[in-house]
Structure formats: C-alpha cells, structure tokens
Amino acid sequence: MKKYLFFDLKFFFTVIVYTITIATSSAQANQNIESQIKDVIRKATEYFDNNLSVNGGYVWTYKQDLSRRWGEMEAYPSMVWVQGPGTVEMGHLFIDTYETTKDEYYYNLAKKSAEALIKGQLKCGGWNYMIDFAGDESLKKWYSTIGANGWRMEEFQHYYGNATFDDDVTAGASKFLLRFYLLKKDKHVKNALDKAIKFILKSQYPNGAWPQRFPLDNVDCQKNYSCYYTFNDNVIWNNIKFLILCYETLGYKNLIEPIKRGMNFYLISQYKNPQAGWAQQYNLNLKPATARTYEPAALDPQYTARHVEMLIKFYELTGDKKFIERIPDALNWIQSVVLEQKDSLVLIPKFVELETNKPIYIHRKGTNVKNGKYFFDYDNNNIPIHYPCVRLINFNNLKRQYQSAKEMNLENSSYLQFPFCIKNKNPIEIYNKIDEFLKLPSEKVFDNHKQEVTLNKVQEIISQLDSKNRWLTKNVFISNPYIDGEVSGDSNSNLYCSSYVGDKFDTSPFPNNTDEKFISTSLFIKN
C-alpha cells in the first residue's frame, strides 16, 4: 500500500522560528512573523474542523464543493479513514501543534480525533480501514458497491466485519491513543487503549506472528490470506513497536513475552539457504504464500532488506546475538538477485521465485474487476504501475549497519535496553525517545532531504492560503464514480495492463491529471 511522508510540525515550527531569528535584525519583526504563522495555522485548522471533520475524523482528499471525498477509495460523507493520511495522522498533528503552541484548542482537536477512533473501535478492540458513522448497513453497502468494484483494491472487495493490521491501521490508531493518553491521562481513552492492547495480544499466534485481520471466526484459514502470518506493510513490526511503547510508558511488564515472541518469528520464518530471505506472508504451514492475486508465493528482497534492519534493532534491544547470526546469509541472497548497481543503490526485483531464484513480474489483462485477471511470468515488459515489480535499496548502507552491529558487543538482557537513560523521565519523554529510536535507518533517510525552511518559504506557504483558509493542490488520487447496474467488459483487452485504473466501471483510485484543485489532508499536514 502507499506510504506517505509527513513533516514533523514541531521540527518545522522550530526551524521557522530559528531561521527567522537569524534572518531578521528586529525582535519586533520576529514576533510579528511568529504571530502571523500562529494565525495562519489557526485559520487553516478551523476550516478543517468546521467543514471537513466528521465527529473529529477525516479522509484524505475532498473536492472543493465537498460533493465527493476519498480515503484510499471514494468515501461516503458519513465516513472517516483510520488509515493514513487520515484521522490518526491528523490527531498526531494536533498533538504536535498543542505541544508547540501550548494552545488548548489543539489539544481539544486531538481529543476529538481520539473520540472518533473510540467511536469507531470495533467490539473486538481493533479497527477497520475506515469508520462509517452511518452504521454497519451503510458500510456493508459501501463494500458491495464502491469496494467490490475496485479492480486492484482487493482488500476492499469483501466485508469481513473484523479489524485489520494492514497499513498500520490498528497499531497506528492504538499508538495515537497511547500518545494522547500520556498527555493528561484521560480515563476514557485509557479504557479504549487497554481494549486495543488486549486485542493485539489475543490476535498474536503462539509462534509470535500476527495475521492480517482478526478475529478469524468466519474465515477459512486454509485458503484466505487474512489468516496468514503477515509481514506485508510491516504488520508484525508495527505491533511490536506499539507493545514496546506500552511496556515502557505504561509499565505493563506482561508485554515482554509477546514482544520477544514477535521478534523470534523473524528468525523462524527466514527461508533456507541459499535463498535466505523472507516472503511477505506465510501460510499456517510456515510456507511462503499467495495473498492478493498480484502477490505470488515468492520471496521479497525489499522486505528482506528491511528485516535485516529490524534484526539489528532487535539485537540492540536485547543484546542477543541470535538476531544477527543469519544476517550474512540474507545479505548474500540479496546480492544474488541484484538486477543493476547504481552507486550505493541497487535495483532488485520485488518478487523472486522459490528454488529457481528468478525474478517474477506481474501482468494483468481485462478491463475491470468482473473480467480482469492478474498473472505472473519472467517478462519485465508491460507491468502495472500501481505495484512496481522492481525496487531500489541502499545495499552498501545495509552492509555498514551490519558491520556496526557486529562491533557493538552488547550484553544479553532479559528485558529491553536502550542507548539512552529513561529512568526518571516522564512518560511523554519516554514515548518520544523510544519512538525515535525504533525508526529504521531506511525510514530516516528522508530526514536528510527535508526542504530548507526560509523566510521566503514561510511567506510562500502563507500566501498560498486561499480566501476560505484552504491550501489547494492538483494531481491528487480520485476515482470513477460507482456505476449501478450490469458490468460489461473485455477479458482479453491489454488496454489497461499498465495503468492504475481500468474502464469506467473500475472504482480504483488514479491520479487526476486535470487542472482541478482539491483539498488535501496530506498537504495540510505538510504546510
């Protein structure tokens, strides 16, 4: 699924103030621009709160007249998106703004987002991708119409009535509630947070893995990938990170065992030599398995590189050398499937066939979900743009990380350890320090590419706010409206083999290439 890069508002605000301080000779001018920045943030936020918020929740994109709106797919007006950049990211932004400005207005907005998530929390304790405040029947209708006709959006084609770990949905919502709770210890939020923790513990398999969705009462786990042991979209890693934060900030010592079981699953799921990598998901026999029809039972070099970083992090947390013992095997396998070297970067296939070690490429034919299909072969021509079959990784940096880990010589610990002291720190400080520590190096790479903040840039952002206090943008993802009635099409067509979207019946999102401007949650967060 798509990932989004967000600017840290606290960092952004601090750099603005610092830059202005050294760029202006007048203290009065400095006060004026700070006041102007605060005023703009307030006005833009009030527009979102007064016009776009649904019970404190948000989707991703809105038409200017609000006649249509989208999360990852088109949403009803009664819906909010849990999956980012929606309600959770907006909630974090409000906390950032509150911590920066000390203005209670933003704390109350963060509380509204927390309340939206609590209202949408399922009885089991987790969350679905979206919340429909119009009720379950409205949500079922959405799944049977808009969701069912998204050709490439297979996770939205079925109504399960359960929660998902995909796209950091349940762990992400839980993490936000934890962060919000630590601010003022709101008991109502604590109840929902404890319910989420119990859900995550209950859904963990004995071997330490997590499924993509849970509960699985009405799911055939021999056939449905919802049950499979799931690495895709960092399901297991996100749950481990959340439990570590709870363990250290809430003092829940019972979490150490499930945390370590989760870490150990990375060891037992690594494939045999010479293909010492990992798959995106495994069936209940611990074999690499097919998930969506464009995700074959194959090994994934991109996830393998990410898992190397995680194993190093597990070693740092525990001092247990078992976590780095087979990293050389994984690095050797990645090297064996490199397609092209580009300085420190290497081009790798997304999927590699078991046993043959050949790259596998995705293709599709047809025009929509009713007559279209995906298939695989060894030909890298005419592959779909929505799921790239090759990826770039910094392989040299990965090897350097391993070499540094070997030289650490850490002591084995029964608990968790950090390269900084958290004794006598308040829970919010502990949360922030550990959250930063748990970021993988590949996730931090964008920190070095943050746009330089200057007075001119600040003034440009301010000037782009329109008369209604909105920032507008083009080239967002939209979709075809759902068409009620019989769906027709051509199962042999190659017209849409490389596109985001099929014919007029396909409700999958695609980039809008017109000059129309939209309201964007991600742009609001960035600005």
Coordinates of C-alpha atoms in Angstrom, one line a residue:
M1 CA 0.0 0.0 0.0
K2 CA 1.0 3.6 -0.4
K3 CA 3.2 5.3 2.1
Y4 CA 3.2 8.9 2.9
L5 CA 6.0 11.3 4.1
F6 CA 4.9 13.8 6.7
F7 CA 6.8 16.8 8.0
D8 CA 7.2 16.9 11.8
L9 CA 5.3 20.1 12.7
K10 CA 7.4 20.6 15.9
F11 CA 10.6 20.5 13.9
F12 CA 9.1 22.6 11.1
F13 CA 7.9 25.3 13.6
T14 CA 11.2 25.3 15.5
V15 CA 13.2 25.7 12.3
I16 CA 11.0 28.5 11.1
V17 CA 11.4 30.4 14.3
Y18 CA 15.2 29.8 14.4
T19 CA 15.6 30.8 10.7
I20 CA 13.6 34.0 11.2
T21 CA 15.6 34.8 14.4
I22 CA 18.9 34.8 12.5
A23 CA 17.4 36.4 9.3
T24 CA 15.9 39.4 10.9
S25 CA 17.5 42.2 12.9
S26 CA 14.3 43.3 14.5
A27 CA 12.9 41.5 17.5
Q28 CA 9.5 43.1 16.7
A29 CA 9.6 41.7 13.2
N30 CA 10.3 38.2 14.7
Q31 CA 7.3 38.5 17.0
N32 CA 5.2 39.6 14.1
I33 CA 6.0 36.7 11.8
E34 CA 5.6 34.2 14.7
S35 CA 2.2 35.7 15.3
Q36 CA 1.3 35.5 11.6
I37 CA 2.4 31.8 11.5
K38 CA 0.2 31.0 14.5
D39 CA -2.7 32.9 13.0
V40 CA -2.4 31.1 9.7
I41 CA -2.2 27.7 11.4
R42 CA -5.3 28.5 13.4
K43 CA -7.3 29.7 10.5
A44 CA -6.4 26.7 8.3
T45 CA -7.2 24.3 11.2
E46 CA -10.5 25.9 11.9
Y47 CA -11.5 25.4 8.3
F48 CA -10.7 21.7 8.6
D49 CA -12.5 21.4 11.9
N50 CA -15.6 23.3 10.9
N51 CA -16.1 22.0 7.3
L52 CA -14.3 18.6 6.9
S53 CA -14.4 16.9 10.3
V54 CA -16.9 14.1 10.8
N55 CA -17.0 13.6 14.6
G56 CA -13.3 14.5 14.7
G57 CA -12.2 12.3 11.9
Y58 CA -11.0 12.9 8.3
V59 CA -10.4 11.3 4.9
W60 CA -7.6 12.1 2.5
T61 CA -8.9 14.3 -0.3
Y62 CA -12.0 16.5 -0.9
K63 CA -13.5 18.3 -3.8
Q64 CA -13.7 22.0 -3.1
D65 CA -17.5 21.9 -3.0
L66 CA -17.3 18.7 -0.8
S67 CA -19.6 16.8 -3.3
R68 CA -17.1 13.9 -3.3
R69 CA -14.3 12.8 -1.0
W70 CA -11.7 10.0 -0.9
G71 CA -9.7 7.9 1.5
E72 CA -7.8 5.2 -0.3
M73 CA -11.1 4.8 -2.2
E74 CA -14.1 7.1 -2.5
A75 CA -15.8 7.6 0.8
Y76 CA -19.4 8.4 1.9
P77 CA -19.9 11.7 3.7
S78 CA -20.5 9.7 6.9
M79 CA -17.1 8.1 6.7
V80 CA -13.6 8.8 8.1
W81 CA -10.4 7.0 7.3
V82 CA -8.3 5.4 10.0
Q83 CA -5.6 4.5 7.6
G84 CA -3.2 7.4 6.8
P85 CA -3.1 10.2 5.9
G86 CA -6.5 10.4 7.7
T87 CA -7.7 10.6 11.3
V88 CA -4.7 9.2 13.0
E89 CA -2.2 11.5 11.3
M90 CA -4.4 14.5 11.9
G91 CA -4.6 13.5 15.5
H92 CA -0.8 13.4 15.8
L93 CA -0.6 16.8 14.0
F94 CA -2.9 18.3 16.6
I95 CA -0.8 16.9 19.4
D96 CA 2.4 18.3 17.7
T97 CA 0.7 21.7 17.4
Y98 CA -0.5 21.6 21.0
E99 CA 3.0 20.7 22.3
T100 CA 4.5 23.5 20.2
T101 CA 2.0 26.3 20.9
K102 CA 0.6 25.2 24.3
D103 CA -2.8 26.2 22.9
E104 CA -5.6 24.1 24.4
Y105 CA -7.6 24.5 21.2
Y106 CA -5.3 21.9 19.5
Y107 CA -5.5 19.6 22.5
N108 CA -9.2 19.6 22.2
L109 CA -9.0 18.8 18.4
A110 CA -6.7 15.9 19.2
K111 CA -9.3 14.8 21.7
K112 CA -12.0 14.9 19.0
S113 CA -9.8 12.7 16.8
A114 CA -9.3 10.3 19.7
E115 CA -13.1 10.2 20.3
A116 CA -13.7 9.5 16.6
L117 CA -11.4 6.5 16.9
I118 CA -13.0 5.3 20.1
K119 CA -16.5 5.5 18.5
G120 CA -15.2 3.5 15.6
Q121 CA -13.3 0.9 17.6
L122 CA -14.8 -2.5 16.9
K123 CA -16.1 -4.7 19.7
C124 CA -13.0 -6.9 19.3
G125 CA -10.8 -3.9 20.2
G126 CA -9.2 -3.2 16.7
W127 CA -10.1 -1.0 13.7
N128 CA -11.1 -1.4 10.1
Y129 CA -9.6 0.8 7.4
M130 CA -12.5 3.3 7.7
I131 CA -15.2 4.2 10.1
D132 CA -18.8 4.7 8.8
F133 CA -20.7 6.7 11.4
A134 CA -23.9 5.9 9.5
G135 CA -23.7 2.4 10.8
D136 CA -22.9 -1.2 9.7
E137 CA -25.6 -1.4 7.0
S138 CA -24.2 1.7 5.3
L139 CA -20.7 0.2 5.5
K140 CA -21.9 -3.1 4.0
K141 CA -23.5 -1.2 1.1
W142 CA -20.2 0.6 0.5
Y143 CA -18.3 -2.7 0.4
S144 CA -20.9 -4.2 -2.0
T145 CA -20.7 -1.2 -4.4
I146 CA -17.6 1.0 -4.4
G147 CA -15.4 -1.5 -2.6
A148 CA -16.4 -4.5 -4.7
N149 CA -15.7 -2.8 -8.0
G150 CA -12.1 -1.6 -7.2
W151 CA -10.2 -3.9 -9.6
R152 CA -6.8 -3.7 -7.9
M153 CA -8.2 -2.8 -4.4
E154 CA -8.7 -6.5 -3.4
E155 CA -8.6 -5.8 0.4
F156 CA -11.8 -3.7 -0.1
Q157 CA -13.7 -6.2 -2.1
H158 CA -15.0 -8.2 0.9
Y159 CA -16.8 -7.1 4.0
Y160 CA -15.3 -9.2 6.9
G161 CA -16.7 -7.3 9.9
N162 CA -13.4 -7.6 11.7
A163 CA -10.3 -5.5 12.3
T164 CA -7.2 -5.2 10.2
F165 CA -3.5 -4.8 10.9
D166 CA -2.8 -3.8 7.3
D167 CA -1.4 -0.4 6.6
D168 CA -0.7 0.2 10.3
V169 CA -4.4 0.6 10.9
T170 CA -5.0 -1.0 14.3
A171 CA -1.4 -0.5 15.6
G172 CA -1.4 3.1 14.3
A173 CA -4.7 4.0 16.0
S174 CA -3.6 2.3 19.2
K175 CA -0.3 4.2 19.1
F176 CA -2.1 7.6 18.7
L177 CA -4.4 6.8 21.7
L178 CA -1.4 5.9 23.8
R179 CA 0.3 9.2 22.9
F180 CA -2.8 11.2 23.6
Y181 CA -3.4 9.4 26.9
L182 CA 0.1 10.2 28.1
L183 CA -0.6 13.9 27.8
K184 CA -3.3 14.2 30.5
K185 CA -4.2 10.6 31.5
D186 CA -7.8 10.7 30.1
K187 CA -9.5 7.7 31.7
H188 CA -12.0 7.3 28.8
V189 CA -9.1 7.0 26.4
K190 CA -7.3 4.6 28.7
N191 CA -10.2 2.2 28.5
A192 CA -10.1 2.1 24.7
L193 CA -6.3 1.8 24.8
D194 CA -6.4 -1.2 27.2
K195 CA -9.0 -2.8 24.9
A196 CA -6.7 -2.4 21.9
I197 CA -3.8 -3.9 23.8
K198 CA -5.8 -6.9 24.8
F199 CA -6.9 -7.3 21.1
I200 CA -3.4 -7.2 19.8
L201 CA -2.3 -9.8 22.4
K202 CA -5.2 -12.1 21.7
S203 CA -4.6 -12.0 18.0
Q204 CA -0.9 -13.0 18.2
Y205 CA -0.2 -16.5 17.1
P206 CA 1.7 -18.8 19.6
N207 CA 4.8 -18.6 17.2
G208 CA 4.8 -14.8 17.6
A209 CA 3.3 -13.8 14.2
W210 CA 0.1 -11.8 13.6
P211 CA -2.5 -12.3 10.9
Q212 CA -3.5 -9.5 8.6
R213 CA -7.0 -9.4 10.1
F214 CA -8.7 -10.6 13.3
P215 CA -10.9 -12.2 14.6
L216 CA -11.0 -15.1 12.2
D217 CA -14.2 -16.9 13.3
N218 CA -15.8 -16.9 9.9
V219 CA -12.7 -17.2 7.7
D220 CA -11.4 -20.3 6.0
C221 CA -7.8 -20.1 7.2
Q222 CA -6.6 -22.8 4.8
K223 CA -7.5 -20.5 1.8
N224 CA -7.8 -16.9 3.0
Y225 CA -4.7 -14.8 3.3
S226 CA -6.3 -12.8 6.1
C227 CA -5.2 -15.6 8.4
Y228 CA -1.7 -15.9 7.2
Y229 CA 1.4 -14.9 9.1
T230 CA 1.8 -11.4 7.7
F231 CA 4.9 -9.2 7.2
N232 CA 3.3 -7.2 4.4
D233 CA 3.0 -3.5 5.3
N234 CA 5.0 -4.2 8.5
V235 CA 2.1 -5.8 10.3
I236 CA 4.4 -7.6 12.8
W237 CA 6.9 -4.8 13.2
N238 CA 4.2 -2.2 13.9
N239 CA 2.6 -4.4 16.6
I240 CA 6.0 -5.0 18.2
K241 CA 6.8 -1.3 18.3
F242 CA 3.4 -0.4 19.8
L243 CA 3.8 -3.1 22.5
I244 CA 7.3 -1.8 23.3
L245 CA 6.0 1.7 23.8
C246 CA 3.2 0.4 26.1
Y247 CA 5.7 -1.7 28.0
E248 CA 8.0 1.3 28.7
T249 CA 5.4 4.1 29.2
L250 CA 2.6 2.2 31.0
G251 CA 4.8 -0.3 32.9
Y252 CA 2.9 -3.3 31.5
K253 CA 5.6 -5.9 32.2
N254 CA 3.4 -8.8 30.9
L255 CA 4.2 -7.4 27.4
I256 CA 7.8 -8.5 27.3
E257 CA 7.0 -12.1 26.4
P258 CA 4.8 -11.3 23.4
I259 CA 7.3 -8.7 22.3
K260 CA 10.1 -11.3 22.2
R261 CA 7.9 -13.9 20.6
G262 CA 7.2 -11.4 17.8
M263 CA 10.9 -10.8 17.4
N264 CA 11.7 -14.5 17.3
F265 CA 9.2 -15.1 14.5
Y266 CA 11.7 -13.2 12.2
L267 CA 14.2 -16.0 12.9
I268 CA 11.9 -19.0 12.4
S269 CA 10.4 -17.6 9.1
Q270 CA 13.8 -16.9 7.4
Y271 CA 14.0 -19.1 4.3
K272 CA 16.6 -21.8 3.9
N273 CA 20.0 -21.1 2.2
P274 CA 20.9 -20.2 -0.4
Q275 CA 17.6 -18.1 -0.5
A276 CA 17.9 -16.8 3.0
G277 CA 15.3 -14.1 2.6
W278 CA 11.7 -13.6 3.7
A279 CA 8.3 -13.6 2.0
Q280 CA 5.5 -11.1 2.5
Q281 CA 3.3 -13.6 4.1
Y282 CA 3.3 -17.3 5.1
N283 CA 0.5 -19.9 5.3
L284 CA -0.2 -21.8 8.5
N285 CA 2.4 -24.4 7.5
L286 CA 5.1 -21.6 7.5
K287 CA 5.4 -21.7 3.7
P288 CA 5.6 -18.5 1.6
A289 CA 2.0 -17.9 0.4
T290 CA 0.0 -16.0 -2.2
A291 CA -2.1 -13.1 -0.9
R292 CA -3.7 -10.7 -3.3
T293 CA -3.8 -12.0 -6.9
Y294 CA -0.8 -9.8 -7.7
E295 CA 1.2 -11.1 -4.8
P296 CA 2.7 -14.6 -5.5
A297 CA 4.1 -17.1 -3.2
A298 CA 7.6 -15.8 -3.5
L299 CA 10.5 -14.2 -1.6
D300 CA 10.8 -10.5 -1.3
P301 CA 14.3 -8.8 -1.4
Q302 CA 12.9 -5.4 -0.4
Y303 CA 11.3 -6.9 2.8
T304 CA 14.4 -8.9 3.4
A305 CA 16.5 -5.7 3.5
R306 CA 14.0 -4.2 5.9
H307 CA 14.1 -7.3 8.1
V308 CA 17.9 -7.0 8.3
E309 CA 17.4 -3.6 9.8
M310 CA 14.8 -4.9 12.2
L311 CA 17.0 -7.8 13.3
I312 CA 19.8 -5.3 14.1
K313 CA 17.3 -3.3 16.1
F314 CA 16.2 -6.5 18.0
Y315 CA 19.9 -7.1 18.8
E316 CA 20.2 -3.6 20.1
L317 CA 17.1 -4.0 22.3
T318 CA 18.0 -7.4 23.7
G319 CA 21.8 -7.9 23.3
D320 CA 21.0 -11.4 21.9
K321 CA 23.4 -12.3 19.1
K322 CA 21.0 -14.8 17.6
F323 CA 19.2 -11.9 15.9
I324 CA 22.2 -11.1 13.8
E325 CA 23.7 -14.5 13.2
R326 CA 22.0 -15.1 9.8
I327 CA 22.2 -11.6 8.5
P328 CA 25.2 -12.5 6.3
D329 CA 23.0 -15.2 4.7
A330 CA 20.3 -12.6 3.9
L331 CA 22.8 -10.2 2.5
N332 CA 24.4 -12.8 0.3
W333 CA 20.9 -13.7 -1.1
I334 CA 20.0 -10.1 -1.8
Q335 CA 23.3 -9.7 -3.6
S336 CA 22.5 -12.8 -5.7
V337 CA 19.3 -11.2 -7.1
V338 CA 20.5 -7.7 -7.8
L339 CA 19.4 -6.5 -11.3
E340 CA 21.5 -3.4 -11.6
Q341 CA 24.0 -1.4 -9.4
K342 CA 23.6 2.3 -9.2
D343 CA 26.4 3.6 -6.9
S344 CA 25.4 2.7 -3.4
L345 CA 21.9 1.8 -4.6
V346 CA 20.9 -1.5 -6.1
L347 CA 17.9 -2.3 -8.2
I348 CA 16.2 -5.5 -7.0
P349 CA 13.1 -7.5 -8.1
K350 CA 10.0 -7.2 -5.8
F351 CA 9.4 -11.0 -6.1
V352 CA 11.8 -13.9 -6.5
E353 CA 10.7 -17.4 -7.3
L354 CA 11.3 -20.1 -4.8
E355 CA 14.1 -22.6 -5.7
T356 CA 14.9 -21.1 -9.2
N357 CA 15.8 -17.6 -7.8
K358 CA 14.3 -16.0 -10.9
P359 CA 12.6 -12.6 -10.7
I360 CA 8.8 -12.8 -11.2
Y361 CA 6.9 -10.0 -12.9
I362 CA 3.2 -9.1 -12.6
H363 CA 0.9 -8.6 -15.5
R364 CA -2.8 -8.1 -16.0
K365 CA -5.4 -8.2 -18.7
G366 CA -9.1 -7.3 -19.0
T367 CA -10.9 -4.1 -18.3
N368 CA -12.4 -4.3 -14.7
V369 CA -12.9 -6.5 -11.7
K370 CA -15.6 -8.6 -13.3
N371 CA -13.5 -9.8 -16.3
G372 CA -9.9 -8.8 -15.4
K373 CA -7.1 -11.0 -14.0
Y374 CA -3.5 -10.9 -12.9
F375 CA -0.8 -13.4 -13.8
F376 CA 3.0 -13.8 -13.5
D377 CA 5.9 -14.7 -15.7
Y378 CA 9.6 -13.8 -16.2
D379 CA 8.9 -10.9 -18.7
N380 CA 9.5 -7.4 -17.3
N381 CA 7.6 -5.6 -20.0
N382 CA 4.1 -4.2 -19.6
I383 CA 3.9 -4.4 -15.9
P384 CA 1.3 -2.4 -13.9
I385 CA 2.3 1.0 -12.5
H386 CA 0.3 0.5 -9.3
Y387 CA 2.6 -2.2 -7.9
P388 CA 6.2 -1.8 -9.1
C389 CA 8.0 -5.0 -9.8
V390 CA 11.4 -3.6 -9.1
R391 CA 12.6 -1.6 -6.1
L392 CA 15.7 0.4 -5.0
I393 CA 17.6 -0.2 -1.8
N394 CA 20.8 1.2 -0.3
F395 CA 22.7 -2.1 -0.1
N396 CA 26.1 -0.6 0.9
N397 CA 24.4 1.2 3.9
L398 CA 22.7 -2.1 4.8
K399 CA 26.1 -3.8 5.0
R400 CA 27.6 -1.0 7.0
Q401 CA 24.7 -1.3 9.5
Y402 CA 25.5 -5.0 10.0
Q403 CA 29.2 -4.3 10.4
S404 CA 28.4 -1.7 13.1
A405 CA 26.1 -4.2 14.9
K406 CA 28.8 -6.8 15.0
E407 CA 31.1 -4.4 16.7
M408 CA 28.6 -3.4 19.4
N409 CA 29.4 -6.4 21.7
L410 CA 26.2 -5.9 23.8
E411 CA 25.2 -7.9 26.9
N412 CA 22.2 -10.2 26.7
S413 CA 19.2 -8.9 28.7
S414 CA 16.0 -10.4 29.9
Y415 CA 14.3 -7.1 29.4
L416 CA 14.7 -4.3 26.9
Q417 CA 17.7 -1.9 26.7
F418 CA 18.2 1.4 25.0
P419 CA 21.3 3.5 24.3
F420 CA 19.9 6.3 26.5
C421 CA 18.6 6.5 30.0
I422 CA 14.8 6.6 30.5
K423 CA 15.0 6.5 34.3
N424 CA 13.1 9.4 36.0
K425 CA 11.8 10.6 32.6
N426 CA 8.1 11.4 32.3
P427 CA 6.1 9.0 30.1
I428 CA 5.8 11.5 27.2
E429 CA 9.6 11.9 27.1
I430 CA 10.0 8.1 27.2
Y431 CA 7.5 7.8 24.3
N432 CA 9.2 10.3 22.2
K433 CA 12.7 8.9 22.8
I434 CA 11.7 5.3 22.1
D435 CA 9.6 6.2 19.1
E436 CA 12.5 7.9 17.5
F437 CA 14.9 5.1 18.5
L438 CA 12.6 2.5 16.8
K439 CA 12.7 4.2 13.5
L440 CA 14.7 2.1 11.0
P441 CA 17.6 3.8 9.1
S442 CA 15.7 3.4 5.8
E443 CA 12.8 5.3 7.4
K444 CA 15.1 8.1 8.5
V445 CA 16.6 8.7 5.1
F446 CA 14.1 11.4 4.2
D447 CA 15.2 13.4 7.3
N448 CA 18.3 14.4 5.3
H449 CA 16.1 15.7 2.4
K450 CA 13.7 18.0 4.3
Q451 CA 13.1 21.2 2.5
E452 CA 15.2 24.1 3.7
V453 CA 12.9 26.4 5.7
T454 CA 13.5 30.1 4.9
L455 CA 11.5 33.2 5.5
N456 CA 10.6 33.2 1.8
K457 CA 9.3 29.7 2.0
V458 CA 7.2 30.6 5.1
Q459 CA 5.8 33.6 3.3
E460 CA 5.1 31.4 0.2
I461 CA 3.1 28.9 2.3
I462 CA 1.2 31.7 4.0
S463 CA 0.4 33.4 0.6
Q464 CA -1.0 30.1 -0.8
L465 CA -3.8 30.0 1.7
D466 CA -7.0 31.0 -0.2
S467 CA -9.8 33.2 0.9
K468 CA -11.5 30.3 2.6
N469 CA -8.3 29.5 4.5
R470 CA -7.6 26.4 2.5
W471 CA -4.5 25.1 0.8
L472 CA -5.4 23.6 -2.6
T473 CA -3.5 21.2 -4.8
K474 CA -3.7 19.3 -8.1
N475 CA -2.7 15.8 -9.2
V476 CA -4.4 14.0 -6.3
F477 CA -5.8 10.5 -6.5
I478 CA -9.5 10.3 -7.3
S479 CA -11.7 7.6 -8.9
N480 CA -14.5 6.9 -11.3
P481 CA -18.0 7.1 -9.6
Y482 CA -19.6 3.8 -8.9
I483 CA -22.0 2.8 -11.7
D484 CA -25.0 0.8 -10.6
G485 CA -26.1 -2.0 -13.0
E486 CA -24.6 -4.7 -15.1
V487 CA -20.9 -4.5 -15.6
S488 CA -19.5 -5.3 -19.1
G489 CA -16.0 -5.5 -20.5
D490 CA -13.4 -7.4 -22.5
S491 CA -11.4 -10.1 -20.7
N492 CA -8.7 -10.2 -23.5
S493 CA -8.0 -6.4 -23.5
N494 CA -4.5 -5.2 -22.9
L495 CA -5.6 -1.6 -22.8
Y496 CA -5.2 -1.3 -19.0
C497 CA -2.3 -3.6 -18.5
S498 CA 0.0 -0.9 -17.1
S499 CA -2.5 1.6 -15.7
Y500 CA -3.8 2.5 -12.2
V501 CA -7.4 2.0 -13.3
G502 CA -9.4 0.1 -15.8
D503 CA -12.6 1.2 -17.6
K504 CA -15.4 3.3 -16.4
F505 CA -16.7 0.5 -14.1
D506 CA -13.4 0.4 -12.1
T507 CA -13.6 2.3 -8.8
S508 CA -9.8 2.0 -8.1
P509 CA -8.1 5.3 -7.4
F510 CA -5.9 7.0 -10.1
P511 CA -4.0 10.3 -10.3
N512 CA -6.2 13.2 -11.6
N513 CA -4.2 14.9 -14.4
T514 CA -6.5 17.9 -14.9
D515 CA -6.0 21.4 -13.5
E516 CA -8.8 20.9 -11.0
K517 CA -7.6 21.7 -7.4
F518 CA -8.6 19.7 -4.3
I519 CA -8.4 20.0 -0.6
S520 CA -5.7 17.5 0.6
T521 CA -5.2 16.3 4.2
S522 CA -1.5 15.5 3.5
L523 CA -0.8 18.9 2.1
F524 CA -2.5 20.5 5.2
I525 CA -0.3 18.4 7.4
K526 CA 2.9 19.3 5.5
N527 CA 2.1 23.0 5.4

